[in-house]
Structures are given as structure tokens and as C-alpha cells.
Amino acid sequence: MPTGTYNLIDQPCVPVRWNPALPASAAGGFPDRVGLRELLLRSHDIESLAVADAPAHAALLRVLYALTTRVANLTAQGPEGDWDERRLDILDAGRLPPSGVEAYFRTFEDRFFMFAPGGRPWMQDPRLADQCDPTNTAGVNKLIVTRPSGRNHSWFRHDSDTAAEPPTVPEAFLSLLVWHYYGPSGRCSSREVNGVKSASATAGPLRSALSYHPEGTSLFETLLAGLVPPEDSVRGEEDLCPWEEDNLPDPDHPPQTSRGPRSRHTGRSQHALLLVPDEDSTHVRDAYITWAYRGNRMPREDDYLIWQVSQQGNRYPRPADAGRSLWRDLDALLLQHPPAGTAQPQQPRVFRSAVEVSEDLRVRALGFDQDGQAKDRQFIDASTPAVLGFAERNDPGTVPAVGRLRQFGELYGRRLDRAVKRAWAAYTGGAEADGAAWAAEAGARYWPGAEAEFWARFRLLDHDGDIPARGFDTSATRRAFLRLAEEAYDAVTEPVTGTMRGAKAAVEARIDLCGTPAKNRTTAASPRAKTKEPTG
């Protein structure tokens, strides 16, 4: 076993937020970071993870779900299919079983070293030191996704590849996870395997996707709620994480099928990495980053995504969009079978059983707005109030009303976008003018108010499930969102209404907010079909 190197089991690598109700003595001084052992043993005392970067948070949750499943002995259904009962037993105990935690880390202690000369460093491939060119490594600026590297733009700080500052091991640990889940496609460091050299990688399994996680009042609740029941065919001894496998993966033969939730959520990386420590093993001074497998991409499977269907009939995860608020996805999260449409959204599988842990669960959305290759735009981290108690299986009367609330909010958002673009085109006299600047400003004014309106009306709904849609007033809801659209429209177009041309353009296009049919307009603008309103 390698010695003298950083081990994630006991070294403080995960930032956490402790329960504020804990007395200081019980929290052991409230360390900002803890190792994996303490995190699991004291998950009931920890309020939540405190990971600042959303993609690292989403990736780490998947690793923690896999660890929780193993230490709680929830890797398979069991002879009586009693997985749900066993999870409730753990919940009733109020903490993860200490014996299970200790036994697991005792068995796999040598697989959690970040640096392991002659061994297996965690989630890394030691063969890269021989298979890649040591004079042409990726470097630490490439490893840390929030740093600029090469000719990329700076996000949070300025760094130079010629004098890169070595990151600490905890920082490198989280960035390692981001690469495994969100790494880009395209050219990477060259890797030679079996005499064949190549330098092309496939995008990571969560690249550009938005994942949704149930969140409780403690990390303990969050981890239990985030577990996905294994299929009846899953055998616990076969559903392994990468660090539990006896052998390193074969780069020429990518695994094509998962063997259960644990391998599905931890073993689908398309990238191989190897971190190079400094002399004291407290910082990372260099990194190898390259492709993990040749051949066809492994199937994208994940139980924390909203899956939908493209116009070509292809299944894909709903993409992360920094301009889209979480409430606009709420009916897709609560409904097992959302209303039929071209996208045919499918509820993340985790929400089918999460509510059994608690009805007071929030939803946390974590993602990375980025393209499939190298462009990274913005992290996404958003949460809802406690909503999962109103899921379809618990409250079939409320969820349709939630869907209509969302539909009204989006309807008037689309009408507003159309109206300001039409006003801009009429004012500028250019049929090809897209009015992007006005549309962006109008959206920035409308959507925050629409979100507040949505949650205010959501709280008025009948959450006892006795009377379907009680508390949902169709006319009042329509008027409320229309008012928000009108206020945004008037604010955006007001600067040009001092001229006759501008006033005429603003007045004529304003009718689009009401969805008036094109045949009733007096303008010469090209006709548009009336948008169908949700019915009450």
C-alpha cells in the first residue's frame, strides 16, 4: 500500500455546511472540510455540501450516493424485494451505520489515495505516465475548469500557463470530478495504447446537462433521498464503482451497459486523468488529461436528468440553460407522465421514490451551461421550496394546476419576446431586424417577476389533494402574467415612444401580448398564428 500520500478517506477534502442548531462542542469545531469517513459518519449533523461550483457539486453527489448505497447495504433489492423497507430502517436509525462505513473504508483504503506511486490513485489511470508524452502534459490550468488555459478567456482570475499556481489537493479533487462528468469532446493529449496513438476524446456523460436532486434538511436525508432503487436484475457484487474494480479498464473495450445505479453514475467517464503531486503531496503541479476509451460512446444513462425526445426521435437530456429558471421545469419533475408534446419529457427516475424519505424535500438543480466541445458559459445552481410532497403519486389534484401555472408563465414570456421583436422591426423599418437587445431586456424584466408570481400562486394551491386544482384561478392567473408582460414591454419600448414612428410601432406590436389573431391586426407586418392558451 502506498504511504505518505493524500487519502480522501481522512484528509479534509469535501467542504460542508454544518447544522446551525448544533452546539459548538458537538460539531468538533465546525471544520470547513471533512474527509469521506467523517462526512458519512456525521451526515446527520451536516446540513449540506458547501461546494461552490455547481458541476463539482453534482458530480460529488453521485459519488456520495454510490458510497451511501454500499455502506448502508442497499446495493440490491434482496430476496423479498425489500429495498424500500431497508432504506426506511436506515432513516429511522437517524444516521448511516458506523459499522458499514468503517468496514467499507477498511476494505478499499488503498483505492482512495490521490497519489499512489505503484498503486491505484482514486479515479485516475497511472498508465498515463507511460502512455502519454511527459513533455506535453495538460497542466494545472487545464485541470481547474475555472482557470483560463491556452487562449481561453478568464472567468474568475488571471493565470498564466508559463507560471501556473499549483492548486491544493482538495481543489484538484473537485476539478478531477468535473472532468470525469463534464469534460469536453475534441482534441486532447495524445495517448498510445497497443501501438496505436490517438488524441480525440468524447464529451463527458453530463456535458451541457442539468441534473436535479432531492434535498432534505440534512445531508443524511439528501443522500438517502437521492438513492435510486436498483433493478430486480442487479447483483450488488457486480454493480461496482471504478475504484472497486480489480483491474484498470481496457481502453480498447468501453463498457456498453451498466450493471446497476452505482456503476451507472460513477463509471461512465470518457476521460482519463493522472495528477502529478509536488514534493509534499499537498498540491498538484501537473496533470495528464486524455481519452479513456476508444470506439463508440457509452450510452448516456442517468437517473437525475429530465430526458426528452428531439424532432428526429433521439432521446437526450434537457440541456442546462442559464437563462431558464427552475420553476419552468417543475411539472416535469412532479409528474410521472407530463402532458404530451413534441419533447415528451420524462421525470428523473430518482423522484419516483425520493418522497418516501420525506415529503418536505426541495429540488436542487445543478449544471453547467456549455456546448459539446470547449465552450463553457455559466454554472447553474438553483433550488425550490419543499415541493416533492406534491408529486403526482401523492397529490394528483395539485400537479395539473402546477402545469397550467407554468404554461401561463411561459405563454406570456413567449408573447412578450415576440411583441418586442415586432416593435423593434417596425421602428427600425428592417424586416430582418431581430430585436435581440430589446428581447433580452424584456426577458430580464419579465422572468424574475414571473418566477415570484408562480411561487406565490403555487402556495395558494390545495396541497391536501381533496379537490383537484382548488386554489387555481385561471382568469386571475392569466391577468397576473399578462400584467407582468405589459410592464416589461412598456419599460423596454418607452424610450422610443416620444416619436410618432416609435409610438406607432409600440402600440401596434403591443397587441401581440394578448395573442390577437393576425387577421384582426391593422399592421402590415407579416401574420402570425395565435398562440393557444392553457385551458382552465
Coordinates of C-alpha atoms in Angstrom, one line a residue:
M1 CA 0.0 0.0 0.0
P2 CA 1.4 3.4 -0.9
T3 CA 2.2 5.6 2.1
G4 CA 2.8 9.3 2.8
T5 CA 0.2 10.5 0.2
Y6 CA -3.1 12.2 0.4
N7 CA -6.0 9.9 1.3
L8 CA -9.5 11.1 0.7
I9 CA -10.9 9.0 3.5
D10 CA -9.5 11.0 6.3
Q11 CA -7.9 14.1 4.7
P12 CA -10.3 17.2 4.7
C13 CA -11.4 17.3 1.0
V14 CA -15.1 18.0 1.0
P15 CA -16.5 21.4 2.0
V16 CA -19.6 21.2 4.2
R17 CA -22.1 23.3 6.0
W18 CA -22.9 22.1 9.5
N19 CA -26.4 22.2 11.1
P20 CA -26.6 25.6 12.7
A21 CA -28.5 24.1 15.6
L22 CA -25.5 22.0 16.7
P23 CA -23.6 23.1 19.8
A24 CA -20.1 24.0 19.0
S25 CA -18.7 21.2 21.1
A26 CA -20.8 18.6 19.2
A27 CA -19.5 19.8 15.8
G28 CA -15.9 19.4 16.8
G29 CA -15.1 23.0 16.0
F30 CA -17.0 23.0 12.7
P31 CA -14.2 22.2 10.3
D32 CA -14.9 23.7 6.9
R33 CA -13.8 20.5 5.2
V34 CA -14.0 16.9 6.1
G35 CA -12.8 13.5 4.8
L36 CA -15.2 11.0 3.3
R37 CA -15.3 8.9 6.5
E38 CA -16.3 11.8 8.7
L39 CA -18.8 13.0 6.1
L40 CA -20.7 9.8 6.1
L41 CA -20.4 9.2 9.8
R42 CA -21.7 12.6 10.6
S43 CA -24.0 13.2 7.6
H44 CA -26.9 13.7 10.1
D45 CA -25.1 16.6 11.6
I46 CA -24.2 18.2 8.3
E47 CA -26.8 20.5 6.7
S48 CA -25.5 20.3 3.2
L49 CA -22.4 20.2 1.0
A50 CA -20.8 23.6 0.5
V51 CA -19.3 23.1 -2.9
A52 CA -19.2 26.4 -4.7
D53 CA -19.0 25.1 -8.3
A54 CA -22.3 23.5 -9.4
P55 CA -20.8 20.8 -11.7
A56 CA -18.5 19.7 -9.0
H57 CA -21.4 19.5 -6.6
A58 CA -23.5 17.4 -9.0
A59 CA -20.6 15.0 -9.6
L60 CA -19.7 14.7 -5.9
L61 CA -23.3 13.8 -5.1
R62 CA -23.2 10.9 -7.5
V63 CA -20.1 9.6 -5.8
L64 CA -21.6 10.0 -2.4
Y65 CA -24.8 8.3 -3.5
A66 CA -22.7 5.3 -4.5
L67 CA -20.8 5.3 -1.2
T68 CA -24.1 5.6 0.8
T69 CA -25.6 2.7 -1.1
R70 CA -22.7 0.5 -0.2
V71 CA -22.2 1.4 3.5
A72 CA -26.0 1.1 4.1
N73 CA -26.2 -2.3 2.3
L74 CA -28.6 -1.0 -0.3
T75 CA -26.9 -2.4 -3.3
A76 CA -29.6 -4.9 -4.4
Q77 CA -33.3 -5.5 -3.9
G78 CA -32.9 -8.6 -1.7
P79 CA -34.8 -11.9 -1.7
E80 CA -38.1 -10.2 -0.8
G81 CA -37.6 -7.0 -2.8
D82 CA -37.4 -5.1 0.5
W83 CA -35.0 -2.3 -0.6
D84 CA -37.5 0.4 0.3
E85 CA -38.0 -1.1 3.8
R86 CA -34.3 -1.3 4.4
R87 CA -33.8 2.3 3.4
L88 CA -36.6 3.3 5.8
D89 CA -34.9 1.4 8.6
I90 CA -31.7 3.4 8.0
L91 CA -33.8 6.6 8.0
D92 CA -35.4 5.6 11.3
A93 CA -32.0 5.0 12.8
G94 CA -31.2 8.6 12.1
R95 CA -27.7 8.0 10.8
L96 CA -25.7 5.9 8.4
P97 CA -24.4 2.7 10.1
P98 CA -20.9 3.3 11.5
S99 CA -20.0 -0.4 11.1
G100 CA -20.8 -0.2 7.4
V101 CA -18.8 2.9 7.0
E102 CA -15.7 1.5 8.8
A103 CA -15.9 -1.8 7.0
Y104 CA -16.1 -0.2 3.6
F105 CA -13.1 2.1 4.0
R106 CA -11.1 -0.6 5.6
T107 CA -11.7 -2.8 2.5
F108 CA -10.9 -0.1 0.0
E109 CA -8.5 2.1 1.9
D110 CA -5.7 1.8 -0.8
R111 CA -8.1 2.9 -3.5
F112 CA -8.7 6.4 -2.1
F113 CA -5.2 7.8 -2.3
M114 CA -5.0 10.9 -4.6
F115 CA -1.4 10.0 -5.4
A116 CA -0.3 6.4 -5.3
P117 CA 3.1 5.6 -6.8
G118 CA 3.0 2.0 -7.8
G119 CA -0.7 1.7 -6.9
R120 CA -4.2 2.9 -8.0
P121 CA -4.8 6.6 -7.4
W122 CA -8.5 7.4 -6.9
M123 CA -10.4 7.9 -10.2
Q124 CA -7.1 8.1 -12.1
D125 CA -5.1 5.9 -14.6
P126 CA -1.5 5.5 -13.5
R127 CA -0.7 4.1 -17.0
L128 CA -0.9 7.6 -18.5
A129 CA 2.6 8.4 -17.2
D130 CA 3.9 5.9 -19.8
Q131 CA 1.2 6.2 -22.5
C132 CA 1.3 10.0 -22.8
D133 CA 4.1 12.4 -23.7
P134 CA 5.5 13.7 -20.4
T135 CA 6.8 16.8 -22.1
N136 CA 3.3 17.7 -23.4
T137 CA 1.0 17.4 -20.4
A138 CA -2.3 19.3 -19.9
G139 CA -1.0 21.4 -17.0
V140 CA -2.9 22.5 -13.9
N141 CA -4.7 25.5 -15.5
K142 CA -6.4 23.0 -17.9
L143 CA -7.3 20.8 -14.9
I144 CA -9.0 23.6 -12.9
V145 CA -12.0 24.5 -15.0
T146 CA -12.5 28.0 -13.6
R147 CA -9.0 29.0 -14.8
P148 CA -8.1 30.2 -18.3
S149 CA -5.7 27.9 -20.2
G150 CA -4.2 28.4 -23.6
R151 CA -6.1 31.2 -25.3
N152 CA -9.3 30.8 -23.3
H153 CA -10.9 33.8 -21.6
S154 CA -10.6 34.4 -17.9
W155 CA -13.6 33.6 -15.6
F156 CA -12.7 34.4 -12.0
R157 CA -8.9 35.1 -12.1
H158 CA -6.0 35.6 -14.4
D159 CA -3.5 32.8 -14.8
S160 CA -0.5 32.2 -17.0
D161 CA 0.4 28.7 -18.3
T162 CA 4.1 29.7 -18.0
A163 CA 3.8 30.3 -14.3
A164 CA 0.7 28.3 -13.2
E165 CA -0.1 28.3 -9.4
P166 CA -0.3 24.7 -8.2
P167 CA -3.8 24.0 -6.8
T168 CA -4.4 22.4 -3.4
V169 CA -5.4 18.7 -3.4
P170 CA -9.0 19.5 -2.3
E171 CA -9.3 21.9 -5.2
A172 CA -7.8 19.4 -7.6
F173 CA -10.1 16.6 -6.2
L174 CA -13.2 18.6 -7.2
S175 CA -11.8 19.5 -10.6
L176 CA -11.0 15.9 -11.2
L177 CA -14.7 15.1 -10.8
V178 CA -15.7 17.9 -13.1
W179 CA -13.5 16.5 -15.8
H180 CA -14.9 13.0 -15.4
Y181 CA -18.5 14.1 -15.7
Y182 CA -18.4 17.4 -17.8
G183 CA -15.2 17.0 -19.8
P184 CA -15.3 18.3 -23.4
S185 CA -15.1 16.5 -26.7
G186 CA -12.4 17.1 -29.2
R187 CA -8.7 17.1 -29.3
C188 CA -6.8 16.2 -26.1
S189 CA -3.4 14.9 -25.1
S190 CA -2.1 12.1 -27.3
R191 CA -2.3 8.6 -25.7
E192 CA -0.7 5.5 -27.2
V193 CA -2.3 2.1 -26.4
N194 CA -1.2 -1.2 -28.0
G195 CA 0.9 0.7 -30.5
V196 CA -1.9 3.0 -31.7
K197 CA -1.7 6.7 -30.8
S198 CA -4.8 8.9 -30.8
A199 CA -5.8 12.3 -29.3
S200 CA -9.5 12.6 -29.5
A201 CA -12.0 12.5 -26.6
T202 CA -15.7 12.2 -26.4
A203 CA -17.8 14.5 -24.2
G204 CA -18.4 13.5 -20.6
P205 CA -21.8 11.9 -19.6
L206 CA -23.2 15.1 -18.1
R207 CA -21.7 17.6 -20.6
S208 CA -24.1 20.5 -21.0
A209 CA -26.9 18.7 -19.0
L210 CA -28.8 19.9 -16.0
S211 CA -29.3 17.4 -13.1
Y212 CA -32.0 17.5 -10.5
H213 CA -31.5 16.2 -6.9
P214 CA -33.9 15.9 -4.0
E215 CA -32.6 17.8 -1.0
G216 CA -33.5 17.3 2.7
T217 CA -32.9 19.2 5.9
S218 CA -29.6 17.3 6.4
L219 CA -27.0 15.7 4.2
F220 CA -28.2 12.4 5.6
E221 CA -31.7 12.9 4.3
T222 CA -30.3 14.2 1.0
L223 CA -28.2 11.2 0.4
L224 CA -31.0 8.7 1.3
A225 CA -33.5 10.6 -0.9
G226 CA -31.0 10.6 -3.8
L227 CA -30.7 6.8 -3.9
V228 CA -32.2 5.1 -6.8
P229 CA -33.7 1.6 -6.2
P230 CA -31.7 -1.0 -8.1
E231 CA -33.5 -3.0 -10.8
D232 CA -34.5 -6.5 -9.8
S233 CA -31.8 -8.0 -12.0
V234 CA -29.0 -6.0 -10.3
R235 CA -26.5 -8.1 -8.3
G236 CA -24.7 -6.0 -5.7
E237 CA -21.3 -7.7 -6.1
E238 CA -21.3 -6.8 -9.8
D239 CA -22.6 -3.2 -9.6
L240 CA -19.1 -1.7 -8.8
C241 CA -17.6 1.8 -8.9
P242 CA -14.4 2.2 -10.9
W243 CA -12.2 2.3 -7.8
E244 CA -13.7 -1.0 -6.6
E245 CA -12.9 -2.9 -9.8
D246 CA -10.0 -5.4 -9.5
N247 CA -8.4 -4.2 -12.8
L248 CA -8.0 -1.0 -14.6
P249 CA -10.3 -0.6 -17.6
D250 CA -9.3 -1.7 -21.0
P251 CA -9.1 1.5 -23.2
D252 CA -9.9 -0.6 -26.3
H253 CA -13.2 -2.0 -25.0
P254 CA -15.6 0.5 -23.4
P255 CA -18.2 -0.9 -21.1
Q256 CA -21.5 -0.7 -23.0
T257 CA -24.0 -1.4 -20.3
S258 CA -24.3 -0.5 -16.7
R259 CA -24.7 -3.2 -14.0
G260 CA -26.8 -1.0 -11.7
P261 CA -27.1 2.5 -10.3
R262 CA -23.6 2.6 -8.8
S263 CA -21.8 1.8 -12.0
R264 CA -24.2 3.8 -14.0
H265 CA -23.5 7.0 -12.1
T266 CA -19.7 6.6 -11.4
G267 CA -18.3 4.5 -14.3
R268 CA -19.2 6.4 -17.4
S269 CA -16.3 8.9 -17.7
Q270 CA -15.0 9.4 -21.2
H271 CA -11.7 11.0 -19.9
A272 CA -8.7 9.5 -18.2
L273 CA -6.6 11.7 -15.9
L274 CA -3.5 11.4 -13.8
L275 CA -2.4 14.1 -11.3
V276 CA 1.2 14.8 -10.5
P277 CA 1.9 15.9 -6.9
D278 CA 4.5 18.3 -5.6
E279 CA 7.2 17.1 -3.2
D280 CA 5.0 17.4 -0.2
S281 CA 1.8 15.9 -1.8
T282 CA -0.1 19.0 -0.7
H283 CA -0.5 20.5 -4.2
V284 CA -0.8 19.3 -7.7
R285 CA 2.0 20.6 -10.0
D286 CA 0.9 18.9 -13.3
A287 CA -1.8 16.8 -14.9
Y288 CA -2.3 14.3 -17.7
I289 CA -5.8 14.6 -19.4
T290 CA -6.7 12.4 -22.3
W291 CA -9.3 10.0 -23.6
A292 CA -10.5 7.0 -21.6
Y293 CA -12.0 4.6 -24.3
R294 CA -11.8 4.0 -28.0
G295 CA -14.8 3.1 -30.1
N296 CA -18.4 4.1 -29.8
R297 CA -19.6 6.4 -27.0
M298 CA -21.0 4.6 -24.0
P299 CA -24.8 5.0 -23.8
R300 CA -25.9 8.1 -21.8
E301 CA -27.8 6.8 -18.8
D302 CA -28.5 8.9 -15.7
D303 CA -31.4 8.9 -13.2
Y304 CA -31.1 12.6 -12.2
L305 CA -31.8 14.2 -15.6
I306 CA -35.0 15.1 -17.4
W307 CA -34.9 13.1 -20.6
Q308 CA -36.8 14.4 -23.7
V309 CA -37.1 13.5 -27.4
S310 CA -35.7 15.6 -30.3
Q311 CA -37.7 16.2 -33.5
Q312 CA -35.5 13.4 -35.1
G313 CA -36.7 11.0 -32.4
N314 CA -33.5 10.9 -30.5
R315 CA -33.5 10.8 -26.7
Y316 CA -31.4 13.4 -24.9
P317 CA -31.2 15.1 -21.5
R318 CA -32.7 18.6 -21.1
P319 CA -29.8 21.0 -21.5
A320 CA -28.5 23.4 -18.9
D321 CA -29.7 26.9 -19.8
A322 CA -28.5 29.8 -17.6
G323 CA -31.5 31.9 -18.7
R324 CA -34.1 29.3 -17.7
S325 CA -35.5 29.4 -14.1
L326 CA -36.0 26.1 -12.3
W327 CA -39.8 26.7 -11.8
R328 CA -40.3 26.2 -15.5
D329 CA -39.3 22.6 -15.1
L330 CA -41.4 21.9 -12.0
D331 CA -44.3 20.0 -13.6
A332 CA -41.8 17.8 -15.5
L333 CA -40.3 16.9 -12.1
L334 CA -43.5 16.3 -10.3
L335 CA -45.4 14.5 -13.0
Q336 CA -44.5 10.9 -13.8
H337 CA -46.2 11.4 -17.2
P338 CA -46.1 15.1 -18.2
P339 CA -48.5 16.4 -20.8
A340 CA -47.9 15.0 -24.3
G341 CA -45.8 17.3 -26.5
T342 CA -43.1 17.2 -29.1
A343 CA -40.4 16.9 -26.4
Q344 CA -42.1 14.2 -24.4
P345 CA -40.2 15.0 -21.1
Q346 CA -39.6 12.1 -18.7
Q347 CA -39.4 12.7 -15.0
P348 CA -36.0 11.9 -13.5
R349 CA -36.2 8.4 -12.1
V350 CA -34.9 9.4 -8.6
F351 CA -38.2 11.3 -7.9
R352 CA -40.3 8.2 -8.2
S353 CA -39.1 7.1 -4.7
A354 CA -37.4 10.1 -3.1
V355 CA -40.7 11.3 -1.4
E356 CA -40.6 8.1 0.7
V357 CA -37.8 9.6 2.7
S358 CA -39.6 12.8 3.4
E359 CA -42.5 14.9 1.9
D360 CA -40.5 18.1 2.8
L361 CA -37.9 17.7 0.1
R362 CA -36.7 20.5 -2.0
V363 CA -35.3 20.2 -5.5
R364 CA -31.7 21.3 -6.3
A365 CA -30.8 21.8 -9.9
L366 CA -27.1 21.7 -10.7
G367 CA -25.4 22.0 -14.1
F368 CA -23.1 23.7 -16.5
D369 CA -24.3 25.8 -19.4
Q370 CA -21.8 24.8 -22.1
D371 CA -21.5 23.4 -25.6
G372 CA -20.4 19.9 -26.6
Q373 CA -16.8 20.8 -27.1
A374 CA -14.8 23.5 -25.4
K375 CA -17.1 26.5 -24.7
D376 CA -18.1 26.9 -21.1
R377 CA -20.6 29.7 -20.2
Q378 CA -22.0 29.6 -16.7
F379 CA -22.6 27.4 -13.7
I380 CA -26.2 26.8 -12.7
D381 CA -27.2 26.2 -9.1
A382 CA -30.9 26.7 -8.1
S383 CA -33.3 25.2 -5.6
T384 CA -37.1 25.2 -5.0
P385 CA -39.0 25.3 -1.7
A386 CA -40.2 21.9 -0.4
V387 CA -42.3 20.6 -3.3
L388 CA -41.8 16.9 -3.7
G389 CA -44.6 16.2 -1.3
F390 CA -46.9 17.4 -4.1
A391 CA -45.7 14.9 -6.6
E392 CA -48.3 13.1 -8.7
R393 CA -48.3 9.9 -6.7
N394 CA -49.0 11.9 -3.5
D395 CA -51.2 14.7 -4.8
P396 CA -52.7 14.0 -8.2
G397 CA -55.0 17.0 -7.9
T398 CA -52.4 19.7 -7.5
V399 CA -49.9 18.8 -10.2
P400 CA -52.1 19.6 -13.2
A401 CA -52.6 23.1 -11.7
V402 CA -48.8 23.4 -11.4
G403 CA -48.5 22.5 -15.0
R404 CA -51.1 25.2 -16.0
L405 CA -49.3 27.8 -13.8
R406 CA -46.0 27.0 -15.7
Q407 CA -47.8 27.1 -19.0
F408 CA -49.3 30.6 -18.4
G409 CA -45.9 31.9 -17.3
E410 CA -44.2 30.7 -20.4
L411 CA -47.0 31.7 -22.7
Y412 CA -46.7 35.4 -21.8
G413 CA -42.9 35.2 -21.8
R414 CA -43.1 34.0 -25.4
R415 CA -45.7 36.6 -26.4
L416 CA -43.5 39.3 -24.8
D417 CA -40.5 38.2 -26.8
R418 CA -42.5 38.2 -30.0
A419 CA -44.0 41.6 -29.3
V420 CA -40.8 43.5 -28.6
K421 CA -39.1 42.0 -31.6
R422 CA -42.0 43.0 -33.8
A423 CA -42.0 46.5 -32.3
W424 CA -38.2 46.8 -33.0
A425 CA -38.7 45.7 -36.6
A426 CA -41.4 48.2 -37.2
Y427 CA -39.5 51.0 -35.5
T428 CA -36.2 50.4 -37.4
G429 CA -38.0 49.6 -40.7
G430 CA -36.0 46.5 -41.2
A431 CA -37.9 43.3 -41.8
E432 CA -34.8 41.3 -40.9
A433 CA -34.1 43.1 -37.7
D434 CA -34.3 40.5 -34.8
G435 CA -34.6 42.9 -31.9
A436 CA -32.3 40.8 -29.8
A437 CA -31.3 43.7 -27.5
W438 CA -34.9 44.6 -26.7
A439 CA -35.9 40.9 -26.3
A440 CA -33.0 40.4 -23.8
E441 CA -34.0 43.4 -21.7
A442 CA -37.7 42.4 -21.8
G443 CA -36.8 38.9 -20.7
A444 CA -34.6 40.2 -17.9
R445 CA -37.6 42.3 -16.6
Y446 CA -40.3 39.7 -17.0
W447 CA -38.9 36.3 -15.9
P448 CA -37.9 37.3 -12.3
G449 CA -41.4 38.7 -11.7
A450 CA -42.9 35.6 -13.4
E451 CA -41.0 33.3 -11.0
A452 CA -42.2 35.2 -8.0
E453 CA -45.8 35.1 -9.3
F454 CA -45.5 31.4 -9.9
W455 CA -44.4 30.6 -6.3
A456 CA -47.0 32.9 -4.8
R457 CA -49.8 31.2 -6.7
F458 CA -48.2 27.7 -6.0
R459 CA -48.6 28.4 -2.3
L460 CA -52.3 29.1 -2.8
L461 CA -53.0 25.7 -4.3
D462 CA -54.8 23.0 -2.3
H463 CA -52.0 20.7 -1.1
D464 CA -54.3 18.2 0.6
G465 CA -55.3 16.7 -2.7
D466 CA -59.0 16.7 -1.7
I467 CA -60.2 19.0 -4.5
P468 CA -58.4 19.0 -7.9
A469 CA -56.9 22.4 -8.7
R470 CA -58.5 24.1 -5.8
G471 CA -56.8 27.5 -5.4
F472 CA -56.1 27.8 -9.1
D473 CA -57.9 30.7 -10.6
T474 CA -57.5 30.6 -14.4
S475 CA -58.6 34.2 -15.1
A476 CA -56.6 35.8 -12.3
T477 CA -53.5 33.8 -13.3
R478 CA -53.9 34.9 -16.9
R479 CA -54.2 38.5 -15.8
A480 CA -51.3 38.4 -13.5
F481 CA -48.8 37.1 -16.1
L482 CA -50.2 39.5 -18.7
R483 CA -49.7 42.4 -16.4
L484 CA -46.0 41.4 -15.9
A485 CA -45.6 41.1 -19.7
E486 CA -47.2 44.5 -20.2
E487 CA -45.0 46.2 -17.6
A488 CA -41.8 44.7 -19.2
Y489 CA -43.0 45.7 -22.7
D490 CA -43.8 49.3 -21.7
A491 CA -40.5 49.7 -20.0
V492 CA -38.5 48.5 -22.9
T493 CA -40.4 50.4 -25.6
E494 CA -40.9 53.6 -23.7
P495 CA -37.6 55.3 -24.9
V496 CA -38.9 55.4 -28.5
T497 CA -42.5 56.4 -27.9
G498 CA -41.5 60.1 -27.9
T499 CA -41.6 59.9 -31.7
M500 CA -44.6 59.2 -33.9
R501 CA -42.8 56.3 -35.6
G502 CA -41.8 54.8 -32.3
A503 CA -45.2 55.3 -30.7
K504 CA -47.0 53.7 -33.7
A505 CA -44.6 50.7 -33.6
A506 CA -45.0 50.2 -29.9
V507 CA -48.8 50.5 -29.9
E508 CA -49.3 48.2 -32.9
A509 CA -47.0 45.4 -31.6
R510 CA -48.4 45.6 -28.1
I511 CA -51.4 43.7 -29.2
D512 CA -49.2 40.5 -29.5
L513 CA -49.3 40.3 -25.7
C514 CA -53.0 39.4 -25.9
G515 CA -52.5 36.8 -28.6
T516 CA -54.8 38.6 -31.1
P517 CA -55.2 36.7 -34.3
A518 CA -53.2 38.1 -37.2
K519 CA -56.4 38.8 -39.3
N520 CA -57.5 41.4 -36.7
R521 CA -54.4 43.4 -36.9
T522 CA -54.2 46.7 -38.9
T523 CA -50.4 46.5 -39.3
A524 CA -48.7 45.4 -42.4
A525 CA -46.3 43.1 -40.5
S526 CA -46.2 39.5 -41.5
P527 CA -49.1 37.5 -40.0
R528 CA -48.5 35.2 -37.0
A529 CA -50.8 32.4 -35.7
K530 CA -52.5 33.0 -32.4
T531 CA -50.8 31.2 -29.5
K532 CA -53.1 28.7 -27.9
E533 CA -53.7 29.5 -24.2
P534 CA -53.8 26.8 -21.5
T535 CA -57.3 25.9 -20.6
G536 CA -58.6 26.2 -17.0

